[in-house]
Amino acid sequence: MKTWISKKRMQGRTVYMQSALLFFWLLVLVGCGGVQEPQSTVDTDTAAGSVYSEPAAGTVQGEAVSVVSEVPGDGSDVRGEAISGAGRESGLTVEFIDVGQGDATLILCEGEAMLIDAGDESSGTNVQNEMEKLGVRELKYFVCTHPDADHIGGADVIAYKFPVTSLLMPELERDTKAYEQLAASISGRNIQVIHPAVGDIYTLGGGSFTVIGPVEQYGEDEANNWSVCLRFTYGELGFLFCGDAEEEAEEDMLAAGVELGADVYHVSHHGSSSSTSEPFLRAVEPSYAVVSCGRDNDYGHPHEETKEILAARQIQLYRTDELGNIFCYSDGKTLNWESEYDFAGENGAAAEENSAPEETAAPESSRQDYVLNTNTKKIHLPDCESVGKMKKKNRRDVHAVLEELFKEGYDPCKNCMG
């Protein structure tokens, strides 16, 4: 059931969701209200004052590490003394929330708050709790980068629990439970729904973010490339968030000439090798990279190719599967880092891998027929509706074990494989 986002391209236009009718189990949403002309700068301030309060006394984020300005030359993890609140008094706090195999990032800047994605269906309450720990009372912006369940599955909880001024998401509908639950959660609420255009600028406290993607319209089976991509700046520092944007979308951003440079790069698609191409990473040129992924996840994220390309450029890598919630504090000139768990580095993971029993060939019974899209790096069941829409040059039929395909950098289609 597609309910609330127009198929027509609306560059920078907004739709106000104001009414809904519930008849038994059928939810019908009606979009009403004014439409604004696109602007180069968009500011949705509605009231003066802070939208979040001071965290409750005694709130502790976890073990801390302090890293200021420079990356170690060998790319190794950096250990340090706890910041003990000093970093939290800076003007900017970015929390990469540990939601397992999903994404959720909270940004607090000089009294205003925004959230980028909310993890899967089981993560909504966790994200809510993290927001409340930091004293968030409302969101100026809620960015749902694209309608995959591991990014918007927990969004309905956030929309129910917190006042949201503006909801930003791409113009892509999905007939999924997560999409419909989000639609229901904003029904009847005075939430401004925006399909942002490349070049739109939004202010948050003393910082701002510019929309840099998607620069093109993609196929319905390319949800990752529809990801809303944004570059957040505060003082002299920049942060890049691109959802699950894959190599094709990265190439389009490069061709469009959008500004990509950033000090901190939230690695796209949980560190999949289908994203973070070398030309794209050269353009971003970050000092730090953060991967949001689940511990021992089925996809092998972050992939070895991604870790290698980051290490080759001596980019410091932090991972939520190893560190839990990761916090970055800034005064606009320097960066300070904290994490929920101690910084263990790659050595612990390597030791676990070395102690694992030797792999044996998978039995034939575990192999199945799949159709691969070599462009989007998606695995489909043969009867998936996306297979019929696939370009012939991108199709590859295989009889394989899923784990083998994961190692090749492929991810399962969320429509036919959940």
Coordinates of C-alpha atoms in Angstrom, one line a residue:
M1 CA 0.0 0.0 0.0
K2 CA 1.6 3.2 -1.2
T3 CA 0.3 6.1 0.8
W4 CA 2.1 9.3 1.2
I5 CA 5.0 10.2 -1.1
S6 CA 4.3 11.3 -4.7
K7 CA 6.0 9.6 -7.6
K8 CA 6.5 12.9 -9.3
R9 CA 10.0 14.4 -8.8
M10 CA 9.6 17.3 -6.3
Q11 CA 13.0 19.1 -6.2
G12 CA 13.2 20.8 -2.8
R13 CA 9.4 20.9 -2.4
T14 CA 7.6 20.1 0.8
V15 CA 4.4 18.3 1.6
Y16 CA 2.6 18.7 4.9
M17 CA 0.9 15.6 6.3
Q18 CA -2.1 16.7 8.2
S19 CA -4.9 14.1 8.3
A20 CA -5.6 10.4 8.3
L21 CA -8.6 8.1 8.5
L22 CA -8.5 4.7 10.2
F23 CA -11.1 2.2 8.9
F24 CA -10.6 -1.2 10.6
W25 CA -7.1 -2.1 9.7
L26 CA -6.8 0.0 6.5
L27 CA -4.8 3.1 7.0
V28 CA -5.3 5.9 4.5
L29 CA -3.1 9.0 4.6
V30 CA -3.9 12.2 2.8
G31 CA -1.2 14.8 2.1
C32 CA -2.4 18.4 2.4
G33 CA -1.0 21.9 2.7
G34 CA 1.3 24.2 0.9
V35 CA 4.1 23.6 -1.5
Q36 CA 7.2 25.8 -1.4
E37 CA 9.4 26.7 -4.3
P38 CA 12.9 25.3 -4.2
Q39 CA 15.4 27.4 -2.3
S40 CA 19.2 27.4 -2.2
T41 CA 18.9 27.7 1.6
V42 CA 16.2 26.1 3.7
D43 CA 15.7 26.9 7.4
T44 CA 12.8 25.4 9.3
D45 CA 13.3 27.3 12.6
T46 CA 10.0 27.4 14.4
A47 CA 10.8 28.7 17.9
A48 CA 13.7 30.1 19.7
G49 CA 15.6 28.2 22.4
S50 CA 17.1 24.8 22.8
V51 CA 15.4 21.6 21.6
Y52 CA 17.3 19.5 24.0
S53 CA 18.1 19.8 27.7
E54 CA 21.2 18.9 29.7
P55 CA 21.6 15.1 30.2
A56 CA 20.7 13.8 33.5
A57 CA 23.4 13.9 36.2
G58 CA 25.4 10.7 36.3
T59 CA 24.9 9.8 32.6
V60 CA 28.0 8.1 31.4
Q61 CA 28.6 7.3 27.7
G62 CA 31.3 4.7 28.3
E63 CA 35.0 4.3 28.1
A64 CA 36.6 7.3 26.3
V65 CA 39.5 8.0 24.0
S66 CA 40.6 11.5 23.2
V67 CA 42.0 12.1 19.7
V68 CA 42.8 15.6 18.5
S69 CA 43.4 16.7 14.9
E70 CA 46.0 14.3 13.6
V71 CA 45.7 10.7 12.5
P72 CA 48.5 8.3 13.6
G73 CA 50.8 7.6 10.8
D74 CA 50.4 3.8 11.0
G75 CA 46.6 3.9 11.0
S76 CA 46.5 2.0 14.4
D77 CA 43.9 2.6 17.1
V78 CA 44.6 5.4 19.5
R79 CA 44.2 5.0 23.2
G80 CA 43.8 8.0 25.6
E81 CA 42.5 9.2 28.8
A82 CA 38.8 9.8 29.4
I83 CA 37.5 13.3 28.3
S84 CA 35.4 13.4 31.5
G85 CA 32.8 15.6 30.0
A86 CA 35.2 18.2 28.4
G87 CA 34.3 17.0 24.9
R88 CA 30.6 17.1 25.7
E89 CA 30.8 20.8 26.5
S90 CA 31.8 21.5 22.9
G91 CA 29.3 23.0 20.5
L92 CA 28.9 19.8 18.4
T93 CA 28.1 16.2 19.5
V94 CA 27.8 13.4 16.9
E95 CA 26.7 10.0 18.2
F96 CA 27.0 7.0 15.9
I97 CA 24.4 4.8 17.7
D98 CA 25.0 1.1 17.9
V99 CA 21.9 -0.4 16.4
G100 CA 23.5 -3.6 15.2
Q101 CA 23.3 -4.2 11.5
G102 CA 21.7 -0.8 10.7
D103 CA 22.3 2.9 10.8
A104 CA 21.4 5.7 13.3
T105 CA 23.3 8.9 13.9
L106 CA 22.3 11.7 16.3
I107 CA 23.7 15.2 15.8
L108 CA 23.4 17.9 18.5
C109 CA 24.6 21.4 17.6
E110 CA 24.3 24.4 19.8
G111 CA 20.8 23.6 21.1
E112 CA 19.3 21.9 18.1
A113 CA 19.1 18.2 17.2
M114 CA 18.8 16.1 14.1
L115 CA 18.7 12.3 13.6
I116 CA 19.9 10.4 10.5
D117 CA 18.1 7.0 10.2
A118 CA 16.8 4.9 13.2
G119 CA 18.0 1.4 12.7
D120 CA 15.7 -1.6 12.2
E121 CA 12.4 -2.4 13.8
S122 CA 14.1 -3.7 17.0
S123 CA 16.2 -0.5 17.4
G124 CA 13.6 2.2 17.8
T125 CA 13.5 2.1 21.6
N126 CA 17.3 1.9 21.8
V127 CA 17.6 5.1 19.7
Q128 CA 14.9 6.7 21.8
N129 CA 16.8 5.9 25.0
E130 CA 20.1 7.3 23.5
M131 CA 18.3 10.5 22.6
E132 CA 16.8 10.8 26.0
K133 CA 20.2 10.2 27.7
L134 CA 21.5 13.3 25.9
G135 CA 18.4 15.3 26.8
V136 CA 16.8 15.5 23.4
R137 CA 13.2 16.8 23.6
E138 CA 12.5 17.3 19.9
L139 CA 14.1 17.0 16.4
K140 CA 14.5 19.9 14.1
Y141 CA 15.3 17.4 11.3
F142 CA 14.7 13.6 10.9
V143 CA 16.5 12.3 7.8
C144 CA 15.5 8.9 6.6
T145 CA 18.1 8.3 3.9
H146 CA 16.2 5.6 2.1
P147 CA 13.3 3.2 2.8
D148 CA 15.3 0.0 3.7
A149 CA 14.2 -1.6 6.9
D150 CA 17.6 -1.4 8.6
H151 CA 17.5 2.4 8.3
I152 CA 13.8 3.2 8.9
G153 CA 12.6 0.2 10.8
G154 CA 12.8 2.1 14.1
A155 CA 11.7 5.4 12.6
D156 CA 8.0 5.1 13.7
V157 CA 9.0 4.9 17.3
I158 CA 11.0 8.2 17.0
A159 CA 8.2 9.9 15.1
Y160 CA 5.7 8.8 17.8
K161 CA 7.9 9.8 20.8
F162 CA 9.4 13.1 19.7
P163 CA 8.1 16.2 18.0
V164 CA 9.7 16.4 14.6
T165 CA 9.7 19.7 12.6
S166 CA 10.9 18.3 9.2
L167 CA 11.2 14.8 7.8
L168 CA 13.6 14.5 4.9
M169 CA 13.6 11.4 2.7
P170 CA 14.0 10.5 -1.0
E171 CA 11.0 10.4 -3.4
L172 CA 10.9 6.6 -3.4
E173 CA 8.0 4.5 -2.1
R174 CA 8.1 1.0 -0.7
D175 CA 5.3 -1.5 -0.1
T176 CA 6.9 -2.7 3.2
K177 CA 6.0 -2.9 6.8
A178 CA 8.7 -0.4 7.9
Y179 CA 7.5 2.1 5.3
E180 CA 3.9 1.8 6.2
Q181 CA 4.6 2.1 9.9
L182 CA 6.6 5.3 9.4
A183 CA 3.7 6.6 7.3
A184 CA 1.2 5.8 10.1
S185 CA 3.4 7.4 12.7
I186 CA 3.4 10.8 11.0
S187 CA -0.3 10.7 10.2
G188 CA -2.1 13.7 11.6
R189 CA 1.2 15.2 12.9
N190 CA 2.3 18.7 11.9
I191 CA 5.4 17.3 10.3
Q192 CA 6.9 18.9 7.1
V193 CA 7.8 16.1 4.7
I194 CA 10.6 17.2 2.3
H195 CA 12.1 15.5 -0.7
P196 CA 15.3 17.5 -0.7
A197 CA 17.1 18.7 -3.8
V198 CA 20.8 18.7 -4.4
G199 CA 22.2 22.0 -3.3
D200 CA 19.6 22.6 -0.6
I201 CA 21.2 24.0 2.7
Y202 CA 19.7 23.5 6.1
T203 CA 20.9 25.1 9.3
L204 CA 21.4 23.3 12.7
G205 CA 22.6 25.5 15.5
G206 CA 25.9 27.1 14.4
G207 CA 26.3 24.3 11.8
S208 CA 24.6 23.5 8.5
F209 CA 24.3 20.6 6.1
T210 CA 24.1 20.6 2.3
V211 CA 22.3 17.9 0.3
I212 CA 24.6 16.4 -2.2
G213 CA 22.6 13.3 -3.4
P214 CA 20.9 11.6 -5.0
V215 CA 21.8 13.6 -8.1
E216 CA 20.0 11.2 -10.4
Q217 CA 16.8 9.1 -10.4
Y218 CA 17.5 5.4 -10.2
G219 CA 15.5 2.2 -10.7
E220 CA 13.0 0.9 -8.2
D221 CA 15.3 -1.9 -7.3
E222 CA 18.2 0.5 -6.6
A223 CA 17.0 1.8 -3.2
N224 CA 20.5 2.2 -1.9
N225 CA 21.4 4.7 -4.7
W226 CA 18.4 6.8 -3.8
S227 CA 20.0 7.5 -0.4
V228 CA 19.8 11.1 0.7
C229 CA 23.4 12.2 1.0
L230 CA 24.5 15.2 3.0
R231 CA 27.7 17.0 4.1
F232 CA 27.4 18.6 7.6
T233 CA 29.9 21.4 8.4
Y234 CA 30.7 23.0 11.8
G235 CA 33.4 25.6 12.0
E236 CA 36.4 24.3 10.0
L237 CA 35.3 20.6 10.1
G238 CA 33.1 18.5 7.8
F239 CA 31.2 15.2 8.2
L240 CA 29.9 13.1 5.3
F241 CA 26.8 10.9 5.5
C242 CA 25.6 8.9 2.4
G243 CA 23.3 6.2 3.7
D244 CA 23.8 3.1 1.5
A245 CA 24.8 4.9 -1.6
E246 CA 26.8 2.6 -3.9
E247 CA 29.4 3.1 -6.5
E248 CA 27.0 4.2 -9.3
A249 CA 25.6 7.0 -7.0
E250 CA 29.2 7.9 -6.0
E251 CA 30.2 8.2 -9.6
D252 CA 27.2 10.5 -10.3
M253 CA 28.1 12.7 -7.3
L254 CA 31.7 13.0 -8.6
A255 CA 30.5 13.8 -12.1
A256 CA 28.1 16.5 -10.7
G257 CA 31.0 18.2 -8.9
V258 CA 29.4 18.4 -5.5
E259 CA 31.6 19.2 -2.5
L260 CA 32.6 15.9 -0.9
G261 CA 35.6 16.8 1.3
A262 CA 35.1 15.8 5.0
D263 CA 37.2 15.1 8.1
V264 CA 34.8 12.3 9.2
Y265 CA 33.2 9.9 6.8
H266 CA 30.4 7.7 7.9
V267 CA 31.2 4.8 5.6
S268 CA 28.4 4.0 3.2
H269 CA 26.4 0.8 3.3
H270 CA 28.0 -0.5 6.5
G271 CA 31.4 -0.9 4.8
S272 CA 30.2 -2.9 1.9
S273 CA 32.7 -3.2 -1.0
S274 CA 29.8 -2.0 -3.3
S275 CA 30.4 1.5 -1.9
T276 CA 33.4 3.6 -1.0
S277 CA 35.2 3.4 -4.4
E278 CA 38.8 4.7 -4.5
P279 CA 37.9 7.8 -6.6
F280 CA 35.1 8.7 -4.2
L281 CA 37.4 8.2 -1.2
R282 CA 40.1 10.4 -2.8
A283 CA 37.5 13.2 -3.1
V284 CA 36.3 12.9 0.5
E285 CA 39.9 12.6 1.9
P286 CA 38.8 12.0 5.5
S287 CA 41.0 11.5 8.5
Y288 CA 38.4 9.3 10.3
A289 CA 35.9 6.7 9.1
V290 CA 33.1 5.2 11.1
V291 CA 31.3 1.9 10.1
S292 CA 27.9 1.1 11.5
C293 CA 27.4 -2.7 11.5
G294 CA 26.4 -5.6 13.6
R295 CA 28.8 -7.9 15.4
D296 CA 29.4 -11.1 13.4
N297 CA 26.8 -9.9 10.8
D298 CA 25.8 -12.3 8.0
Y299 CA 27.1 -9.9 5.3
G300 CA 30.7 -9.8 6.4
H301 CA 30.5 -6.0 6.9
P302 CA 32.8 -4.2 6.8
H303 CA 34.3 -6.0 3.8
E304 CA 38.0 -6.6 3.5
E305 CA 38.2 -4.5 0.4
T306 CA 36.8 -1.5 2.3
K307 CA 39.1 -1.9 5.2
E308 CA 42.1 -2.2 2.9
I309 CA 41.3 0.9 1.0
L310 CA 40.9 2.9 4.2
A311 CA 44.1 1.5 5.7
A312 CA 46.0 2.3 2.5
R313 CA 45.1 6.0 2.9
Q314 CA 45.9 5.8 6.7
I315 CA 42.3 6.7 7.6
Q316 CA 41.5 5.9 11.2
L317 CA 38.6 3.4 11.4
Y318 CA 36.1 3.1 14.2
R319 CA 33.3 0.4 14.2
T320 CA 30.1 0.2 16.2
D321 CA 30.3 -3.6 16.2
E322 CA 33.6 -3.3 18.2
L323 CA 33.1 -0.1 20.2
G324 CA 29.3 0.2 20.7
N325 CA 28.0 3.8 20.7
I326 CA 30.7 6.1 19.3
F327 CA 30.8 9.8 20.2
C328 CA 32.6 12.6 18.4
Y329 CA 32.8 16.0 20.0
S330 CA 34.0 19.2 18.3
D331 CA 34.5 22.9 18.9
G332 CA 34.7 23.5 15.1
K333 CA 38.5 23.1 15.1
T334 CA 39.4 19.8 16.8
L335 CA 37.8 16.4 17.2
N336 CA 37.5 14.4 20.4
W337 CA 36.3 10.8 20.4
E338 CA 34.7 8.5 23.0
S339 CA 33.2 5.1 22.8
E340 CA 30.9 2.9 24.8
Y341 CA 33.5 0.1 25.0
D342 CA 37.2 0.1 25.1
F343 CA 39.1 0.6 21.8
A344 CA 40.2 -3.0 21.1
G345 CA 41.6 -2.5 17.5
E346 CA 41.9 -5.2 14.9
N347 CA 44.2 -7.5 16.9
G348 CA 41.3 -9.0 18.9
A349 CA 39.3 -9.7 15.7
A350 CA 42.3 -11.3 14.0
A351 CA 43.0 -13.6 17.0
E352 CA 39.4 -14.8 16.9
E353 CA 39.6 -15.5 13.1
N354 CA 42.9 -17.4 13.6
S355 CA 41.3 -19.6 16.3
A356 CA 38.3 -20.5 14.1
P357 CA 38.2 -24.1 12.8
E358 CA 39.3 -24.6 9.2
E359 CA 36.5 -24.0 6.7
T360 CA 35.2 -27.0 4.7
A361 CA 33.4 -26.9 1.4
A362 CA 29.7 -26.3 1.7
P363 CA 27.5 -29.3 1.0
E364 CA 25.5 -29.3 -2.2
S365 CA 22.2 -29.2 -0.3
S366 CA 23.1 -25.7 1.0
R367 CA 23.4 -24.3 -2.5
Q368 CA 20.4 -22.6 -4.2
D369 CA 19.6 -20.8 -7.4
Y370 CA 19.9 -17.0 -7.2
V371 CA 20.0 -14.1 -9.6
L372 CA 22.6 -11.5 -9.0
N373 CA 22.5 -7.8 -10.1
T374 CA 26.1 -7.1 -10.8
N375 CA 25.4 -3.4 -10.9
T376 CA 23.6 -3.0 -7.5
K377 CA 25.4 -6.0 -6.0
K378 CA 22.0 -7.5 -4.9
I379 CA 21.1 -11.1 -4.5
H380 CA 17.5 -12.0 -5.7
L381 CA 15.4 -15.1 -5.7
P382 CA 14.6 -16.2 -9.2
D383 CA 10.9 -15.2 -8.8
C384 CA 11.6 -11.7 -7.4
E385 CA 9.8 -9.0 -9.4
S386 CA 13.0 -7.0 -9.6
V387 CA 14.5 -9.8 -11.8
G388 CA 12.1 -8.9 -14.6
K389 CA 13.2 -5.3 -14.5
M390 CA 16.9 -6.1 -14.4
K391 CA 19.0 -5.1 -17.4
K392 CA 20.4 -8.1 -19.2
K393 CA 24.0 -6.9 -18.9
N394 CA 23.7 -6.7 -15.1
R395 CA 22.1 -10.2 -14.7
R396 CA 24.1 -13.2 -13.4
D397 CA 22.5 -16.5 -12.6
V398 CA 24.3 -18.6 -10.0
H399 CA 23.8 -21.8 -8.0
A400 CA 25.7 -20.9 -4.8
V401 CA 25.8 -20.7 -1.0
L402 CA 24.7 -17.3 0.4
E403 CA 27.9 -17.0 2.5
E404 CA 30.0 -17.2 -0.7
L405 CA 28.0 -14.4 -2.3
F406 CA 28.3 -12.2 0.8
K407 CA 32.1 -12.6 0.6
E408 CA 31.9 -11.4 -3.0
G409 CA 30.3 -8.2 -1.7
Y410 CA 26.7 -9.0 -2.5
D411 CA 23.7 -8.2 -0.2
P412 CA 20.3 -9.8 -0.2
C413 CA 17.3 -8.0 -1.8
K414 CA 15.2 -6.8 1.0
N415 CA 12.0 -7.3 -1.0
C416 CA 12.3 -11.0 -1.8
M417 CA 14.8 -12.1 0.9
G418 CA 13.7 -10.0 3.9

